[in-house]
Amino acid sequence: MAFDYKKEYKEFYMPKNKPGIVNIPKMNYIAVRGKGNPNDENSEYKVSIGLLYAIAFTIKMSYKGTYKINGYFEYVVPPLEGFWWQNGNKDVLDYKNKDKFNFISIIRLPDFVTKEDFNWAIKEATKKKKQDFSKVEFLSYDEGICVQCMHIGSYDNELTTINLMHKYMMENGYELDIKPNRFHHEIYLSDPRRCDVNKLKTVIRHPIRKKE
């Protein structure tokens, strides 16, 4: 059976719908950066998703071709994730001003995938799909201590869950640590094209630090 990161690392991908503290280790990702309203028809965000999955599945299906990745095992492509921020807005996102969103769309890479393997996948996808993948990057990210919670419902209603997270964080001796290299983080467990908006499951994660 294919290795499923959501099932094997439930503490990262399937938290309860109440806040908790978690220490996220360094991971490697396929990443695409962009900005603007993600809901716009031809948004940079929607383009980024297509680029990410093209590379993710090129790597996943590599075992069927001549290129062999050392240590490869069959796995389920991990869920889509995103780092989000707005310039000049430090603490929480202004969901009424989505045109000012900046993002890094990401999909986790298995640990056996090296930068060399990633570069091969970029070249392979470019050749097969006749598409420009120059915006796609190999990103190593050490997220560290965070508060997280499962959010059920519309993305626009995330503030209710975020407020619970921040209350829990403060009650446990932490403070928010969002800054240029630590982001509002979302993990998308539902496909909004196929799921009732009121049942969408999204992991929300915020970086924190101990109060001094």
mmCIF file of C-alpha atoms in Angstrom:
data_model
loop_
_atom_site.group_PDB
_atom_site.id
_atom_site.type_symbol
_atom_site.label_atom_id
_atom_site.label_comp_id
_atom_site.label_asym_id
_atom_site.label_seq_id
_atom_site.Cartn_x
_atom_site.Cartn_y
_atom_site.Cartn_z
ATOM 1 C CA MET A 1 0.000 0.000 0.000
ATOM 2 C CA ALA A 2 1.284 3.460 -0.894
ATOM 3 C CA PHE A 3 2.709 5.541 1.962
ATOM 4 C CA ASP A 4 0.238 8.278 2.943
ATOM 5 C CA TYR A 5 1.736 11.247 4.793
ATOM 6 C CA LYS A 6 -1.656 12.347 6.140
ATOM 7 C CA LYS A 7 -2.122 8.973 7.856
ATOM 8 C CA GLU A 8 1.471 8.443 8.967
ATOM 9 C CA TYR A 9 1.911 11.977 10.352
ATOM 10 C CA LYS A 10 -1.519 12.721 11.763
ATOM 11 C CA GLU A 11 -0.053 15.215 14.228
ATOM 12 C CA PHE A 12 0.891 17.434 11.260
ATOM 13 C CA TYR A 13 -2.029 16.850 8.885
ATOM 14 C CA MET A 14 -5.036 15.719 10.927
ATOM 15 C CA PRO A 15 -5.174 17.789 14.128
ATOM 16 C CA LYS A 16 -8.328 18.030 16.191
ATOM 17 C CA ASN A 17 -10.690 20.972 15.777
ATOM 18 C CA LYS A 18 -9.274 22.495 18.918
ATOM 19 C CA PRO A 19 -5.888 24.249 19.145
ATOM 20 C CA GLY A 20 -2.638 22.470 19.986
ATOM 21 C CA ILE A 21 1.100 23.169 20.049
ATOM 22 C CA VAL A 22 3.282 21.281 17.559
ATOM 23 C CA ASN A 23 6.964 21.303 16.597
ATOM 24 C CA ILE A 24 7.330 21.007 12.814
ATOM 25 C CA PRO A 25 10.670 19.602 11.599
ATOM 26 C CA LYS A 26 12.523 20.792 8.525
ATOM 27 C CA MET A 27 10.881 19.585 5.316
ATOM 28 C CA ASN A 28 11.462 20.008 1.597
ATOM 29 C CA TYR A 29 8.753 21.276 -0.733
ATOM 30 C CA ILE A 30 7.909 21.983 -4.330
ATOM 31 C CA ALA A 31 7.098 25.719 -4.229
ATOM 32 C CA VAL A 32 5.712 28.502 -6.416
ATOM 33 C CA ARG A 33 5.509 32.141 -5.289
ATOM 34 C CA GLY A 34 2.932 34.692 -6.359
ATOM 35 C CA LYS A 35 0.458 37.365 -5.323
ATOM 36 C CA GLY A 36 -3.081 38.590 -5.854
ATOM 37 C CA ASN A 37 -6.601 37.371 -5.179
ATOM 38 C CA PRO A 38 -6.586 33.550 -5.322
ATOM 39 C CA ASN A 39 -10.246 33.514 -6.396
ATOM 40 C CA ASP A 40 -9.679 35.445 -9.626
ATOM 41 C CA GLU A 41 -10.295 33.302 -12.710
ATOM 42 C CA ASN A 42 -6.758 33.523 -14.100
ATOM 43 C CA SER A 43 -4.982 34.217 -10.816
ATOM 44 C CA GLU A 44 -1.317 33.499 -10.221
ATOM 45 C CA TYR A 45 -2.491 31.213 -7.433
ATOM 46 C CA LYS A 46 -4.499 28.951 -9.738
ATOM 47 C CA VAL A 47 -1.591 28.808 -12.170
ATOM 48 C CA SER A 48 0.740 27.868 -9.294
ATOM 49 C CA ILE A 49 -1.394 24.851 -8.394
ATOM 50 C CA GLY A 50 -1.120 23.440 -11.904
ATOM 51 C CA LEU A 51 2.652 23.883 -11.881
ATOM 52 C CA LEU A 52 3.006 22.216 -8.487
ATOM 53 C CA TYR A 53 0.991 19.138 -9.347
ATOM 54 C CA ALA A 54 2.747 18.675 -12.685
ATOM 55 C CA ILE A 55 6.091 18.378 -10.883
ATOM 56 C CA ALA A 56 4.641 16.388 -7.980
ATOM 57 C CA PHE A 57 3.277 13.727 -10.302
ATOM 58 C CA THR A 58 6.384 13.694 -12.482
ATOM 59 C CA ILE A 59 8.334 12.708 -9.362
ATOM 60 C CA LYS A 60 5.679 10.293 -8.101
ATOM 61 C CA MET A 61 5.527 8.427 -11.434
ATOM 62 C CA SER A 62 9.288 8.459 -12.039
ATOM 63 C CA TYR A 63 9.582 4.774 -11.116
ATOM 64 C CA LYS A 64 7.827 3.869 -14.360
ATOM 65 C CA GLY A 65 10.562 5.457 -16.473
ATOM 66 C CA THR A 66 14.303 5.139 -16.904
ATOM 67 C CA TYR A 67 15.230 7.725 -14.250
ATOM 68 C CA LYS A 68 15.549 6.059 -10.859
ATOM 69 C CA ILE A 69 15.415 7.956 -7.563
ATOM 70 C CA ASN A 70 17.524 6.426 -4.837
ATOM 71 C CA GLY A 71 15.376 5.204 -1.941
ATOM 72 C CA TYR A 72 12.103 5.683 -3.836
ATOM 73 C CA PHE A 73 8.928 4.104 -2.452
ATOM 74 C CA GLU A 74 5.360 4.458 -3.658
ATOM 75 C CA TYR A 75 3.437 7.204 -1.896
ATOM 76 C CA VAL A 76 0.335 9.358 -2.042
ATOM 77 C CA VAL A 77 1.114 12.942 -3.115
ATOM 78 C CA PRO A 78 0.793 15.042 0.068
ATOM 79 C CA PRO A 79 -1.898 17.718 0.249
ATOM 80 C CA LEU A 80 -1.624 21.198 -1.194
ATOM 81 C CA GLU A 81 -0.425 23.807 1.314
ATOM 82 C CA GLY A 82 0.161 27.539 1.312
ATOM 83 C CA PHE A 83 2.079 30.238 3.149
ATOM 84 C CA TRP A 84 0.196 33.562 3.087
ATOM 85 C CA TRP A 85 0.943 37.155 4.059
ATOM 86 C CA GLN A 86 0.132 40.784 3.263
ATOM 87 C CA ASN A 87 2.759 43.515 3.157
ATOM 88 C CA GLY A 88 2.384 45.790 6.163
ATOM 89 C CA ASN A 89 -0.124 43.482 7.857
ATOM 90 C CA LYS A 90 1.872 41.594 10.461
ATOM 91 C CA ASP A 91 -0.481 39.548 12.601
ATOM 92 C CA VAL A 92 -3.531 38.262 10.730
ATOM 93 C CA LEU A 93 -4.748 38.331 7.146
ATOM 94 C CA ASP A 94 -7.355 40.821 5.992
ATOM 95 C CA TYR A 95 -9.724 38.499 4.117
ATOM 96 C CA LYS A 96 -11.615 41.491 2.699
ATOM 97 C CA ASN A 97 -8.477 42.652 0.888
ATOM 98 C CA LYS A 98 -7.410 39.543 -1.015
ATOM 99 C CA ASP A 99 -5.858 41.532 -3.852
ATOM 100 C CA LYS A 100 -3.007 42.268 -1.418
ATOM 101 C CA PHE A 101 -2.300 38.606 -0.689
ATOM 102 C CA ASN A 102 1.189 37.190 -1.210
ATOM 103 C CA PHE A 103 1.659 33.444 -1.204
ATOM 104 C CA ILE A 104 3.996 30.517 -1.561
ATOM 105 C CA SER A 105 2.066 27.472 -2.774
ATOM 106 C CA ILE A 106 3.742 24.250 -1.691
ATOM 107 C CA ILE A 107 3.521 20.462 -1.814
ATOM 108 C CA ARG A 108 5.711 18.418 0.486
ATOM 109 C CA LEU A 109 8.437 16.293 -1.084
ATOM 110 C CA PRO A 110 9.329 12.838 0.252
ATOM 111 C CA ASP A 111 12.647 12.894 2.100
ATOM 112 C CA PHE A 112 14.282 10.708 -0.556
ATOM 113 C CA VAL A 113 13.879 13.415 -3.231
ATOM 114 C CA THR A 114 17.122 15.377 -3.633
ATOM 115 C CA LYS A 115 17.694 18.697 -5.376
ATOM 116 C CA GLU A 116 19.168 16.716 -8.255
ATOM 117 C CA ASP A 117 15.981 14.637 -8.526
ATOM 118 C CA PHE A 118 13.912 17.814 -8.408
ATOM 119 C CA ASN A 119 15.964 19.382 -11.231
ATOM 120 C CA TRP A 120 15.413 16.241 -13.302
ATOM 121 C CA ALA A 121 11.647 16.514 -12.745
ATOM 122 C CA ILE A 122 11.626 20.147 -13.907
ATOM 123 C CA LYS A 123 13.438 19.213 -17.111
ATOM 124 C CA GLU A 124 11.244 16.150 -17.667
ATOM 125 C CA ALA A 125 7.972 18.058 -17.173
ATOM 126 C CA THR A 126 9.183 20.906 -19.402
ATOM 127 C CA LYS A 127 10.010 18.437 -22.168
ATOM 128 C CA LYS A 128 6.787 16.438 -21.920
ATOM 129 C CA LYS A 129 4.295 19.221 -21.290
ATOM 130 C CA LYS A 130 5.954 21.941 -23.409
ATOM 131 C CA GLN A 131 5.384 24.336 -20.506
ATOM 132 C CA ASP A 132 7.488 26.840 -18.585
ATOM 133 C CA PHE A 133 8.319 25.609 -15.065
ATOM 134 C CA SER A 134 10.917 28.259 -14.269
ATOM 135 C CA LYS A 135 8.801 29.597 -11.369
ATOM 136 C CA VAL A 136 8.901 26.260 -9.560
ATOM 137 C CA GLU A 137 11.551 25.971 -6.841
ATOM 138 C CA PHE A 138 12.947 23.477 -4.368
ATOM 139 C CA LEU A 139 12.224 24.931 -0.925
ATOM 140 C CA SER A 140 13.667 23.731 2.384
ATOM 141 C CA TYR A 141 11.743 25.122 5.329
ATOM 142 C CA ASP A 142 12.216 24.658 9.068
ATOM 143 C CA GLU A 143 8.898 25.780 10.540
ATOM 144 C CA GLY A 144 9.547 25.106 14.216
ATOM 145 C CA ILE A 145 7.102 25.654 17.080
ATOM 146 C CA CYS A 146 3.553 26.491 15.994
ATOM 147 C CA VAL A 147 -0.020 26.564 17.210
ATOM 148 C CA GLN A 148 -2.416 24.786 14.869
ATOM 149 C CA CYS A 149 -6.053 23.754 14.595
ATOM 150 C CA MET A 150 -8.424 22.097 12.148
ATOM 151 C CA HIS A 151 -10.767 24.684 10.633
ATOM 152 C CA ILE A 152 -14.108 23.466 9.306
ATOM 153 C CA GLY A 153 -15.891 25.733 6.847
ATOM 154 C CA SER A 154 -15.221 28.651 4.531
ATOM 155 C CA TYR A 155 -11.755 30.130 4.209
ATOM 156 C CA ASP A 156 -13.362 33.524 4.812
ATOM 157 C CA ASN A 157 -14.387 32.405 8.311
ATOM 158 C CA GLU A 158 -10.913 31.352 9.428
ATOM 159 C CA LEU A 159 -10.629 34.250 11.855
ATOM 160 C CA THR A 160 -12.917 32.475 14.337
ATOM 161 C CA THR A 161 -10.521 29.520 14.485
ATOM 162 C CA ILE A 162 -7.479 31.813 14.516
ATOM 163 C CA ASN A 163 -8.835 33.678 17.535
ATOM 164 C CA LEU A 164 -9.176 30.368 19.396
ATOM 165 C CA MET A 165 -5.608 29.471 18.426
ATOM 166 C CA HIS A 166 -4.237 32.776 19.682
ATOM 167 C CA LYS A 167 -6.170 32.517 22.955
ATOM 168 C CA TYR A 168 -4.796 29.005 23.511
ATOM 169 C CA MET A 169 -1.288 30.168 22.601
ATOM 170 C CA MET A 170 -1.338 32.968 25.171
ATOM 171 C CA GLU A 171 -2.817 30.742 27.876
ATOM 172 C CA ASN A 172 0.134 28.396 27.402
ATOM 173 C CA GLY A 173 2.845 31.041 27.621
ATOM 174 C CA TYR A 174 3.434 31.724 23.918
ATOM 175 C CA GLU A 175 3.137 34.721 21.651
ATOM 176 C CA LEU A 176 2.644 35.059 17.916
ATOM 177 C CA ASP A 177 5.846 35.012 15.834
ATOM 178 C CA ILE A 178 4.685 35.835 12.311
ATOM 179 C CA LYS A 179 7.476 37.663 10.455
ATOM 180 C CA PRO A 180 9.075 37.716 6.975
ATOM 181 C CA ASN A 181 10.342 34.125 7.239
ATOM 182 C CA ARG A 182 7.516 32.684 9.386
ATOM 183 C CA PHE A 183 4.067 32.643 7.840
ATOM 184 C CA HIS A 184 0.355 32.065 8.225
ATOM 185 C CA HIS A 185 0.189 28.459 6.982
ATOM 186 C CA GLU A 186 -2.763 26.545 5.560
ATOM 187 C CA ILE A 187 -3.020 22.861 4.592
ATOM 188 C CA TYR A 188 -5.942 22.006 2.334
ATOM 189 C CA LEU A 189 -7.548 18.637 3.060
ATOM 190 C CA SER A 190 -10.659 19.252 0.943
ATOM 191 C CA ASP A 191 -11.125 20.094 -2.724
ATOM 192 C CA PRO A 192 -13.281 23.261 -2.823
ATOM 193 C CA ARG A 193 -14.510 22.267 -6.289
ATOM 194 C CA ARG A 194 -16.118 19.105 -4.897
ATOM 195 C CA CYS A 195 -16.833 19.889 -1.249
ATOM 196 C CA ASP A 196 -19.624 21.902 0.385
ATOM 197 C CA VAL A 197 -18.039 25.155 1.563
ATOM 198 C CA ASN A 198 -19.360 24.539 5.082
ATOM 199 C CA LYS A 199 -17.516 21.206 5.257
ATOM 200 C CA LEU A 200 -14.110 22.291 3.956
ATOM 201 C CA LYS A 201 -11.265 21.006 6.148
ATOM 202 C CA THR A 202 -8.215 23.240 6.430
ATOM 203 C CA VAL A 203 -5.338 22.962 8.884
ATOM 204 C CA ILE A 204 -4.373 26.456 10.055
ATOM 205 C CA ARG A 205 -0.915 26.888 11.570
ATOM 206 C CA HIS A 206 0.763 29.968 13.060
ATOM 207 C CA PRO A 207 4.389 30.275 14.215
ATOM 208 C CA ILE A 208 4.819 31.086 17.893
ATOM 209 C CA ARG A 209 7.556 31.610 20.469
ATOM 210 C CA LYS A 210 7.783 31.475 24.243
ATOM 211 C CA LYS A 211 6.993 34.758 25.967
ATOM 212 C CA GLU A 212 10.116 36.389 27.366
#
